[in-house]
PDB file of C-alpha atoms in Angstrom:
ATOM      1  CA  UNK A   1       0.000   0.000   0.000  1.00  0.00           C
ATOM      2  CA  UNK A   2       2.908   2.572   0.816  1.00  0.00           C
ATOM      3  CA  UNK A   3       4.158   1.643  -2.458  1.00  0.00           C
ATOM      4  CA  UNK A   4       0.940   2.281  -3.799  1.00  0.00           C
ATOM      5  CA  UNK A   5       0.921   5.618  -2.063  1.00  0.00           C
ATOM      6  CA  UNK A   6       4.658   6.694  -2.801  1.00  0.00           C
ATOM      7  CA  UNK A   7       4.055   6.150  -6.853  1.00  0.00           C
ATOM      8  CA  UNK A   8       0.596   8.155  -6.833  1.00  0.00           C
ATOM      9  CA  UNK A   9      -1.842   4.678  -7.206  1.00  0.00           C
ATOM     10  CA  UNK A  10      -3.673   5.840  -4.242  1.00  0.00           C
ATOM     11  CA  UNK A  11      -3.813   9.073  -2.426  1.00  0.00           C
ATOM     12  CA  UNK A  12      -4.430   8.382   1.015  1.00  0.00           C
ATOM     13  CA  UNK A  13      -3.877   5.008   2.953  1.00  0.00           C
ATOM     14  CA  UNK A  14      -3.827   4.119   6.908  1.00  0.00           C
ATOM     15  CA  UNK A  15      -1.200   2.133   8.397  1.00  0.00           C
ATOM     16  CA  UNK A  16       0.536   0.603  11.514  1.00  0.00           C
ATOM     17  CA  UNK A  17       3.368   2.669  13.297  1.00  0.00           C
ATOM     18  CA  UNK A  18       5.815   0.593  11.663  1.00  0.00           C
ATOM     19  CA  UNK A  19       5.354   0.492   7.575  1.00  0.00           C
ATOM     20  CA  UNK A  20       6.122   4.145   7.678  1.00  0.00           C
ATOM     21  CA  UNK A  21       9.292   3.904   8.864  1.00  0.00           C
ATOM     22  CA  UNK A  22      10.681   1.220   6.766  1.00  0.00           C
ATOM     23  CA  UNK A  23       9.509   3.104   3.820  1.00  0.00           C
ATOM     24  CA  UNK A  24      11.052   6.367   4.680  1.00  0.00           C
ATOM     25  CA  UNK A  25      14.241   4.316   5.336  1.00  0.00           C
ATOM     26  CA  UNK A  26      14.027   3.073   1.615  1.00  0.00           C
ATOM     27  CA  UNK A  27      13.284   6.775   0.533  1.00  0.00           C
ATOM     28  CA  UNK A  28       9.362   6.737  -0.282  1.00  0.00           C
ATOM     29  CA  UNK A  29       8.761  10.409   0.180  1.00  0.00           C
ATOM     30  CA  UNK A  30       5.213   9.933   2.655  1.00  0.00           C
ATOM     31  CA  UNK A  31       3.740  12.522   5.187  1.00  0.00           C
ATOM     32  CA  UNK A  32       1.690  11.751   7.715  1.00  0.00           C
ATOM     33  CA  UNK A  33      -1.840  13.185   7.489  1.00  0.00           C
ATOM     34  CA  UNK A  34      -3.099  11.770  10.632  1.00  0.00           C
ATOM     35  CA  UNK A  35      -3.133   9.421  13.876  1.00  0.00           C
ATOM     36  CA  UNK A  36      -5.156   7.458  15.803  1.00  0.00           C
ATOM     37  CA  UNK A  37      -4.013   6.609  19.412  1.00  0.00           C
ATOM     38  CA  UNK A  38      -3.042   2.657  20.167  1.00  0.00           C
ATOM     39  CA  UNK A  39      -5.413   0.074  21.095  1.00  0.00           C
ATOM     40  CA  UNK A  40      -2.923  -1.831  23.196  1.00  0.00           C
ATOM     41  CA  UNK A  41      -5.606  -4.941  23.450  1.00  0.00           C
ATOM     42  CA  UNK A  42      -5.728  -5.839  19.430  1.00  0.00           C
ATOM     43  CA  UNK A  43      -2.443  -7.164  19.107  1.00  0.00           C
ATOM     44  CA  UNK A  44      -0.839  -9.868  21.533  1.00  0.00           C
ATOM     45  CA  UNK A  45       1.671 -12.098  21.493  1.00  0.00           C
ATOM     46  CA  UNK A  46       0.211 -15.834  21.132  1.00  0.00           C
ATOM     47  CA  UNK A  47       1.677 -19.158  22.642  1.00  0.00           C
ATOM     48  CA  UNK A  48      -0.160 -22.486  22.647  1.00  0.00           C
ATOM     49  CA  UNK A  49      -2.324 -23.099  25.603  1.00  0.00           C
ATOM     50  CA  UNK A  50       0.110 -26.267  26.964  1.00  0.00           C
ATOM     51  CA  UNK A  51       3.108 -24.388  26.508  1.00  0.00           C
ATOM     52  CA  UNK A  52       5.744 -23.940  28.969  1.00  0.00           C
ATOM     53  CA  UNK A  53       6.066 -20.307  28.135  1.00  0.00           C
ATOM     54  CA  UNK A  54       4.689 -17.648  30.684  1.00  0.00           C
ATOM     55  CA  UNK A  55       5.825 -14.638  30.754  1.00  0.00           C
ATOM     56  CA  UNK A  56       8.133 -12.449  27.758  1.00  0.00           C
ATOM     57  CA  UNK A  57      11.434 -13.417  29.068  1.00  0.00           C
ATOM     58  CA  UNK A  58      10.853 -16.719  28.716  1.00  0.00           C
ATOM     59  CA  UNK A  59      10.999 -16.093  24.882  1.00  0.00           C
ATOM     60  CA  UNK A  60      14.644 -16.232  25.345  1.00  0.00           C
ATOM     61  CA  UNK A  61      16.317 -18.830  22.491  1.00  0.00           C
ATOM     62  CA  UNK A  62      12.650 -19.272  20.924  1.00  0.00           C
ATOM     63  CA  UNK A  63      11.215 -19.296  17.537  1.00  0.00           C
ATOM     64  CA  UNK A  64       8.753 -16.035  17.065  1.00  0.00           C
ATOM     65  CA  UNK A  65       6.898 -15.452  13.924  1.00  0.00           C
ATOM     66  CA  UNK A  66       5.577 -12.716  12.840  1.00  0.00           C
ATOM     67  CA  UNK A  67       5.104  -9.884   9.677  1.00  0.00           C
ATOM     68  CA  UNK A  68       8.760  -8.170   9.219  1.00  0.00           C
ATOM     69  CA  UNK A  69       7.687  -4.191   9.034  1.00  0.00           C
ATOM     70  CA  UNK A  70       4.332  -4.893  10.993  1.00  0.00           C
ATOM     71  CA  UNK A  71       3.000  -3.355  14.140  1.00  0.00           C
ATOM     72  CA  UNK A  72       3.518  -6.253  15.612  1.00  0.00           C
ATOM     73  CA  UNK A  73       7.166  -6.238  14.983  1.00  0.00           C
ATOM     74  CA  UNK A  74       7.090  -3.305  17.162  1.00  0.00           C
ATOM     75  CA  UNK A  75       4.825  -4.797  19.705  1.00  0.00           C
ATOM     76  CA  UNK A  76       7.468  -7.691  20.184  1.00  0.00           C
ATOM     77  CA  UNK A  77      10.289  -5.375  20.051  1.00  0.00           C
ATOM     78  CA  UNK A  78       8.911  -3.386  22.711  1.00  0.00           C
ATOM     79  CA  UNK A  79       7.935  -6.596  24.828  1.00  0.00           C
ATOM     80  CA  UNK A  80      11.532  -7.917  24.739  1.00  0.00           C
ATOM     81  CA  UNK A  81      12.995  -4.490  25.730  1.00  0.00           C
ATOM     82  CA  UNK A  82      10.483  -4.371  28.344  1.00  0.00           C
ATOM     83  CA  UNK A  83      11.448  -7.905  29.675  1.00  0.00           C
ATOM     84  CA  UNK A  84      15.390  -6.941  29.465  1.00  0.00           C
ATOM     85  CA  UNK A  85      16.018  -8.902  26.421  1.00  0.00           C
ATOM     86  CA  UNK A  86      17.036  -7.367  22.742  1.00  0.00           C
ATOM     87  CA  UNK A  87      16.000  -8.862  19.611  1.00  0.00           C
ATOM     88  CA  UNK A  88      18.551 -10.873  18.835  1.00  0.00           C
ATOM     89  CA  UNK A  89      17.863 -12.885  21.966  1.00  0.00           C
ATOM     90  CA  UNK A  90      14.864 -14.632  20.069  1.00  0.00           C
ATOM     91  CA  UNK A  91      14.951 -16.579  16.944  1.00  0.00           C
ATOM     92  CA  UNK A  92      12.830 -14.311  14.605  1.00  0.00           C
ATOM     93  CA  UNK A  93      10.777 -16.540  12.191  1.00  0.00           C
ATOM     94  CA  UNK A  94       9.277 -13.422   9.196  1.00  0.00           C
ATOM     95  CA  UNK A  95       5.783 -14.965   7.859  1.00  0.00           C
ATOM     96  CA  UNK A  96       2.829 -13.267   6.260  1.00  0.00           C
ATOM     97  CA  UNK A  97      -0.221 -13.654   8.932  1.00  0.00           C
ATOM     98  CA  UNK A  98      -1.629 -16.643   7.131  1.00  0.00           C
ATOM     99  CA  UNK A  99       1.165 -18.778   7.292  1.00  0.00           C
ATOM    100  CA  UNK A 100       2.525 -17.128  10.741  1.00  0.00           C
ATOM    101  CA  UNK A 101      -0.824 -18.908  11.560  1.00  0.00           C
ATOM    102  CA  UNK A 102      -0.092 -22.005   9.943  1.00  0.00           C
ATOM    103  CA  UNK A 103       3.440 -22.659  11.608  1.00  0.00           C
ATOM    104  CA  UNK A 104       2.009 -21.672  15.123  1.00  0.00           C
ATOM    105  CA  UNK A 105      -0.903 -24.393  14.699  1.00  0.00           C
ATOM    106  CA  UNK A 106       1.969 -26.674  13.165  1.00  0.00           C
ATOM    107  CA  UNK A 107       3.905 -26.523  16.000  1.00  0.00           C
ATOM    108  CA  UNK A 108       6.675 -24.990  14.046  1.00  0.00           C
ATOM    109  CA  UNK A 109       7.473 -21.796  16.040  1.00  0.00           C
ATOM    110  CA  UNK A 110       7.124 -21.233  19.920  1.00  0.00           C
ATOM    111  CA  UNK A 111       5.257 -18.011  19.587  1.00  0.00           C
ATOM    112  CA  UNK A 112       3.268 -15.657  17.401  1.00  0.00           C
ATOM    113  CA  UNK A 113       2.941 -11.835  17.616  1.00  0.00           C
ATOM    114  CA  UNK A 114      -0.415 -10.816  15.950  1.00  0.00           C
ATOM    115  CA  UNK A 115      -2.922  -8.194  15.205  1.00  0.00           C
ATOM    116  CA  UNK A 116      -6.294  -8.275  14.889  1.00  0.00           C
ATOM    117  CA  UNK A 117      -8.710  -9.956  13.343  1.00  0.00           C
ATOM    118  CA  UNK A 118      -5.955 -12.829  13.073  1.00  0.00           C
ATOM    119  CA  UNK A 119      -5.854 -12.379  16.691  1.00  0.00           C
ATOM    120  CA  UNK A 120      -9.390 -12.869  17.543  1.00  0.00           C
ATOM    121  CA  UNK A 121      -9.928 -15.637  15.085  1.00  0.00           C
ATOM    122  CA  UNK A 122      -7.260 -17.596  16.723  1.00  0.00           C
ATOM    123  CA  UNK A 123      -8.675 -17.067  20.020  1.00  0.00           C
ATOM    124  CA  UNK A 124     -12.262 -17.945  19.403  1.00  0.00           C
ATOM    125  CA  UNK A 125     -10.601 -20.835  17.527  1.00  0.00           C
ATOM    126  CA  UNK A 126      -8.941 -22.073  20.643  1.00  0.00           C
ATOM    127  CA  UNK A 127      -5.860 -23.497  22.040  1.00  0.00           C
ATOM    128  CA  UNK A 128      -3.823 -20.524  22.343  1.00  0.00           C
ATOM    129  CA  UNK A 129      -3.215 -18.528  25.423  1.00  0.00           C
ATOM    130  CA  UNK A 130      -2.756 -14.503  25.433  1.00  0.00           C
ATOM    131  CA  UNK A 131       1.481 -14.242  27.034  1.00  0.00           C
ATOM    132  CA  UNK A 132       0.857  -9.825  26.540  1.00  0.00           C
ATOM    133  CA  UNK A 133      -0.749  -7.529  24.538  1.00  0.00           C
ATOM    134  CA  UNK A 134       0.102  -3.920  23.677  1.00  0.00           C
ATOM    135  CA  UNK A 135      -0.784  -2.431  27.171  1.00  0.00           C
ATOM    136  CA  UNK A 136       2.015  -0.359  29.086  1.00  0.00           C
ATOM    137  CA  UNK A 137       4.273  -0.743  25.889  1.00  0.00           C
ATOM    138  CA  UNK A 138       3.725   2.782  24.649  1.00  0.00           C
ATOM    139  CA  UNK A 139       3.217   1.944  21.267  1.00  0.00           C
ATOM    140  CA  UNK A 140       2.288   5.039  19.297  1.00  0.00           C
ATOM    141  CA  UNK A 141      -0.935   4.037  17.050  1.00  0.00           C
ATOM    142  CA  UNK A 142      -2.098   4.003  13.923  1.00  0.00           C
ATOM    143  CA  UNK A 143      -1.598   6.263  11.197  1.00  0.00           C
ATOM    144  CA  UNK A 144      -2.707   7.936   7.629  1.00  0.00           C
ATOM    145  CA  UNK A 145      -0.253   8.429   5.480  1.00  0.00           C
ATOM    146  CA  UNK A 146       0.102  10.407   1.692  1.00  0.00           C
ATOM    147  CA  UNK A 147       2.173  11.478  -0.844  1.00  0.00           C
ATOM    148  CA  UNK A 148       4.147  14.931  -0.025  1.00  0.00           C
ATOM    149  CA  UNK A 149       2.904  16.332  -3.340  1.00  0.00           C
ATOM    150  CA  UNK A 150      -0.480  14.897  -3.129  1.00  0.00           C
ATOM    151  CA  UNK A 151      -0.666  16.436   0.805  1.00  0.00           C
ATOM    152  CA  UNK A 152       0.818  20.037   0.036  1.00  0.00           C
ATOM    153  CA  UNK A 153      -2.548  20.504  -2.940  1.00  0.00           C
ATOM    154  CA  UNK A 154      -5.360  18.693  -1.156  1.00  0.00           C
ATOM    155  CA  UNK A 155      -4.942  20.116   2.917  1.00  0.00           C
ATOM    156  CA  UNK A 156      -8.529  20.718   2.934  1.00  0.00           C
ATOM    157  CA  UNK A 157      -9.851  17.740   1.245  1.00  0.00           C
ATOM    158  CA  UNK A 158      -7.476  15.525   3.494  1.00  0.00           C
ATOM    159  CA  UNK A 159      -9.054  17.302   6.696  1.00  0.00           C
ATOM    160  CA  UNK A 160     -12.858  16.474   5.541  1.00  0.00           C
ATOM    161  CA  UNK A 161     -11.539  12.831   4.763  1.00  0.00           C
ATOM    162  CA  UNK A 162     -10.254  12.312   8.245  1.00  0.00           C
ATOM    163  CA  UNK A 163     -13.065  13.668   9.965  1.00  0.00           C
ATOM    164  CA  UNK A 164     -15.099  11.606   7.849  1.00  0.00           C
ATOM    165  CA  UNK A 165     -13.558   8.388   9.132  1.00  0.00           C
ATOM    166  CA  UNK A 166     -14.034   9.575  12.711  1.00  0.00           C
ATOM    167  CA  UNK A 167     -17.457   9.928  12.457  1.00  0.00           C
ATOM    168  CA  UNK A 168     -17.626   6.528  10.763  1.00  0.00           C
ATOM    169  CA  UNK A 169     -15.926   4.727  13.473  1.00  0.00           C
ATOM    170  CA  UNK A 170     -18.103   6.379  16.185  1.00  0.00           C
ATOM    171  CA  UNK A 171     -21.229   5.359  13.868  1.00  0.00           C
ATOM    172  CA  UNK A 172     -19.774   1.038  13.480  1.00  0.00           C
ATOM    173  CA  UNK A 173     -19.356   1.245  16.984  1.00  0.00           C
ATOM    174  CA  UNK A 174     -22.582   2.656  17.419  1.00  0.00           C
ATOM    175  CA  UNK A 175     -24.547   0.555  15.388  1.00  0.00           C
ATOM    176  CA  UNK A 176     -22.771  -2.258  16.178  1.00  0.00           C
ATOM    177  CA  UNK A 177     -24.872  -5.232  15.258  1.00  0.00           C
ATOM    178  CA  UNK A 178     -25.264  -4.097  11.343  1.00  0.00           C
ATOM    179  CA  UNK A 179     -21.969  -3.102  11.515  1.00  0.00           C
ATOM    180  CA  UNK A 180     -20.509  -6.787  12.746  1.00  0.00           C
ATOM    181  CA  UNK A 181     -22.601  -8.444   9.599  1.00  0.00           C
ATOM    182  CA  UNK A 182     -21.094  -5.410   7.140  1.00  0.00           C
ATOM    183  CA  UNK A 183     -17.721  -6.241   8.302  1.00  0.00           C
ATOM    184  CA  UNK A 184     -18.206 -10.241   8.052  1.00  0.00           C
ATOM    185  CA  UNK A 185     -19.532  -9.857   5.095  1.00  0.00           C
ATOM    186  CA  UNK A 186     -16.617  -7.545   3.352  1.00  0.00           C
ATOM    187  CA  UNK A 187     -13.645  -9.064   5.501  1.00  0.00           C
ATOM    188  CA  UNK A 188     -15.027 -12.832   4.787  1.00  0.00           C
ATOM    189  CA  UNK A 189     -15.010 -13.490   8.545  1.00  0.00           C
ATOM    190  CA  UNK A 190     -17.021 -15.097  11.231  1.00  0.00           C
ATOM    191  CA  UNK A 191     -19.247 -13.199  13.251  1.00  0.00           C
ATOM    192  CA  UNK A 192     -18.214 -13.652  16.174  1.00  0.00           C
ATOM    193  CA  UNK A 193     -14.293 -12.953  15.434  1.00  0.00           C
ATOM    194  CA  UNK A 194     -15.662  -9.332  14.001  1.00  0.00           C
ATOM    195  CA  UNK A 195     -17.576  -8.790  17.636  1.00  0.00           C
ATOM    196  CA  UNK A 196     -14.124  -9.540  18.802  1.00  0.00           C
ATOM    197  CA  UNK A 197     -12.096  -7.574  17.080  1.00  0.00           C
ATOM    198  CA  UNK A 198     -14.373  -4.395  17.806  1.00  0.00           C
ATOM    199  CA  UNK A 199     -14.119  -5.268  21.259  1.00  0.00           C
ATOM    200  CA  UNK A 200     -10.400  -4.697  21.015  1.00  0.00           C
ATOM    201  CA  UNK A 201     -10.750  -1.621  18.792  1.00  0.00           C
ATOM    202  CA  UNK A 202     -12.813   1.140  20.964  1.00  0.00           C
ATOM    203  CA  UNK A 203     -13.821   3.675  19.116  1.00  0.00           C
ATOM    204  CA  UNK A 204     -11.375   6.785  18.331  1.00  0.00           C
ATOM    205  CA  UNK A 205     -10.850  10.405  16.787  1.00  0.00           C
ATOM    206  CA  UNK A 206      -8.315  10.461  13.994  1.00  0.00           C
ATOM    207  CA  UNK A 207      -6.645  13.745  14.490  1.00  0.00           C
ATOM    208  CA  UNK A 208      -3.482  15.585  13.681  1.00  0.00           C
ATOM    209  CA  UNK A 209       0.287  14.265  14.581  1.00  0.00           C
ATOM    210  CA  UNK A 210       0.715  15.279  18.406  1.00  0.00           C
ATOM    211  CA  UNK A 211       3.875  16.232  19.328  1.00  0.00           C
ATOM    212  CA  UNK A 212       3.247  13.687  22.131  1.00  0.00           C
ATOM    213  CA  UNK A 213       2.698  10.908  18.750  1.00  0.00           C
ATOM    214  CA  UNK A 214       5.856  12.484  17.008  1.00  0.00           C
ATOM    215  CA  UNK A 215       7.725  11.373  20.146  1.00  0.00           C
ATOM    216  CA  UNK A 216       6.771   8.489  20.322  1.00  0.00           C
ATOM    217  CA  UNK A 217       7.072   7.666  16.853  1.00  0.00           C
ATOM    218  CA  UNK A 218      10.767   8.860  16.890  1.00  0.00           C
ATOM    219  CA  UNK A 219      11.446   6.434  19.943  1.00  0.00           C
ATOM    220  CA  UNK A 220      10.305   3.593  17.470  1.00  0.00           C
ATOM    221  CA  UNK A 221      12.222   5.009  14.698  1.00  0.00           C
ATOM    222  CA  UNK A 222      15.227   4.921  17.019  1.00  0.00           C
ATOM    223  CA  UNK A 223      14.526   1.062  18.453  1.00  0.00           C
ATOM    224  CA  UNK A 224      14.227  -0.487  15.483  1.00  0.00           C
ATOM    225  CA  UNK A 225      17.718   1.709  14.263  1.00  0.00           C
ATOM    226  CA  UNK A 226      19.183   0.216  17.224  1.00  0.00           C
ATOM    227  CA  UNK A 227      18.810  -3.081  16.975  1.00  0.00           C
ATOM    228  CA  UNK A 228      19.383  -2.833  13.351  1.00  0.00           C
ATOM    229  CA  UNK A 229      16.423  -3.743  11.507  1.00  0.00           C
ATOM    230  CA  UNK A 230      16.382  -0.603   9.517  1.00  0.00           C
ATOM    231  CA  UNK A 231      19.942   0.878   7.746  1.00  0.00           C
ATOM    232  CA  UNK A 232      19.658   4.448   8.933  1.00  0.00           C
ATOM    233  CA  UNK A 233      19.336   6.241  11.755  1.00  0.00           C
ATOM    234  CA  UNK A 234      15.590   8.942  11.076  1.00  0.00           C
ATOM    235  CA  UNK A 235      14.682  12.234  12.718  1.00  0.00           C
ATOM    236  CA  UNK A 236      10.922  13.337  12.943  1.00  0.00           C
ATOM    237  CA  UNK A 237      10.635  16.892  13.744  1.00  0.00           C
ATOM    238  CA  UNK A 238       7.475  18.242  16.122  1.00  0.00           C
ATOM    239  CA  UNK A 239       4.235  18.070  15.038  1.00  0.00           C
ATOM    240  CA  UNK A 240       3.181  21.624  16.708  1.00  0.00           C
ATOM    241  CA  UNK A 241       4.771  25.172  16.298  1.00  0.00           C
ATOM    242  CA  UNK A 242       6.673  26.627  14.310  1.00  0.00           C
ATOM    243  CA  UNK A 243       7.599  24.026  11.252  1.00  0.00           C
ATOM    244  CA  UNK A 244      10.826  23.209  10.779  1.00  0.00           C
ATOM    245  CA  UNK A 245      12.320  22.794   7.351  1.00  0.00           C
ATOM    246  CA  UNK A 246      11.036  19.413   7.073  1.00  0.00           C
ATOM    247  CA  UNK A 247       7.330  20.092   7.707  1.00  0.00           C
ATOM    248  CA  UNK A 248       5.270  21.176   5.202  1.00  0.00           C
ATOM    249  CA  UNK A 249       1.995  22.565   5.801  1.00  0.00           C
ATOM    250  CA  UNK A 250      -1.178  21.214   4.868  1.00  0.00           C
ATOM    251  CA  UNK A 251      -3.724  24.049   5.571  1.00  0.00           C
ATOM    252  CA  UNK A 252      -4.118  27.486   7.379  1.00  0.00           C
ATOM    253  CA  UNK A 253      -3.320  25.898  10.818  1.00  0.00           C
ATOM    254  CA  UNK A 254      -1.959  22.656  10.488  1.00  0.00           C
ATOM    255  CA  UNK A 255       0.987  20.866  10.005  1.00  0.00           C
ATOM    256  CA  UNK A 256       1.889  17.171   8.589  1.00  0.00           C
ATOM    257  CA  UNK A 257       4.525  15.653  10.039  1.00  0.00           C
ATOM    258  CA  UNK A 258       7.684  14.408   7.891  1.00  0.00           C
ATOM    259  CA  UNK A 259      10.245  11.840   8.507  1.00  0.00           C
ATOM    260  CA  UNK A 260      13.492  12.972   6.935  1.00  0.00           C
ATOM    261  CA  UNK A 261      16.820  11.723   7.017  1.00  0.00           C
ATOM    262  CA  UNK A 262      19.318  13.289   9.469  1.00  0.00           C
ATOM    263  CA  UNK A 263      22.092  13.681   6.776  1.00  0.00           C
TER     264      UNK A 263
END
């Protein structure tokens, strides 16, 4: 999708903390347009319910799978850290959700860190066992991300877009029962793994980068430099005041926020 975004396929697309920064580190010139705060409870890191793993540190030597770039990346980055281990104290095992799944069922790896709906699938499927999710990780959200050209001619537009998708979470939440058979419908999912997965996703405002996001964003930018998983270190500058020479503006009184390159 950032791809998508960086060559002008799409204009506007909302992603995990993570996907941004590996695509600024390969040079895809992306702003963000937007955030949405974290919702620590819809990703976790899975074991199987027999397993002789409980607690993070106990990951120690042990095959994890997960998405390479993904939120969850970050989720298990920040687990580890929090447990006093560094990445390279795990075995990392890089699948695609679907056959993440597959291994984990299999047998094949010791642990799987996971977003939702995978997440609540898995659960209402069974035999799995919830060893943390996203709270007191500081994780920094979600986010919406666009071109720099196609942000500097369409501030307005962008603005009326992203209070358009506030008002449509507030509304699925709100109506939840039609919204749960919409969802199952489009997704191709259960029921009951939708009802899930909006129990894990409370309803939120998207709203401009916070300086409080930026920070937190540049901490992440900054782990994953540090245990080497991207090639460069990245700088975000504030997302309030005056703008730097990095920020570009995106309407009278409002700033997107711009990873650049330090050098």
């Amino acid at each position: 999708m950032l791809e998508a975004l960086n060559v002008g396929s799409i204009d506007i697309g909302s992603t995990g903390d993570i996907p941004p920064i590996f695509a600024q580190a390969a040079g895809a010139d992306l702003v963000y347009i937007g955030a949405e705060p974290p919702k620590p409870k819809a990703e976790v890191i899975l074991v199987a319910q027999g397993s002789p793993i409980h607690n993070v540190a106990e990951l120690k030597g042990k095959k994890v799978a997960f998405q390479k770039g993904s939120s969850s990346h970050n989720l298990l980055l920040r687990a580890l850290q929090l447990a006093g281990l560094k990445f390279s104290d795990i075995q990392p095992v890089y699948l695609a959700p679907a056959d993440a799944r597959a291994a984990f069922q299999q047998g094949n790896v010791d642990a799987w860190a996971i977003w939702d709906p995978y997440y609540s699938a898995a659960l209402l499927q069974g035999g799995v066992r919830v060893l943390t999710d996203g709270t007191d990780l500081k994780q920094t959200g979600s986010f919406y991300l666009a071109s720099r050209p196609y942000a500097e001619r369409n501030g307005a537009f962008i603005e009326g877009v992203l209070d358009t998708f506030t008002q449509a979470d507030a509304l699925t939440h709100s109506q939840r029962a039609q919204s749960i058979t919409l969802l199952a419908k489009t997704m191709g999912l259960p029921e009951a793994v939708i009802d899930s997965y909006l129990d894990h996703r409370p309803p939120t405002a998207v709203t401009p980068v916070s300086a409080e996001t930026a920070a937190r964003q540049q901490q992440t930018a900054d782990l994953f430099y540090e245990n080497k998983l991207v090639p460069k270190k990245l700088i975000s500058g504030p997302a309030s005041g005056s703008p730097p020479p990095h920020k570009e503006r995106n309407h009278e009184s409002e700033y997107v926020l711009v990873f650049t390159d330090p050098w």
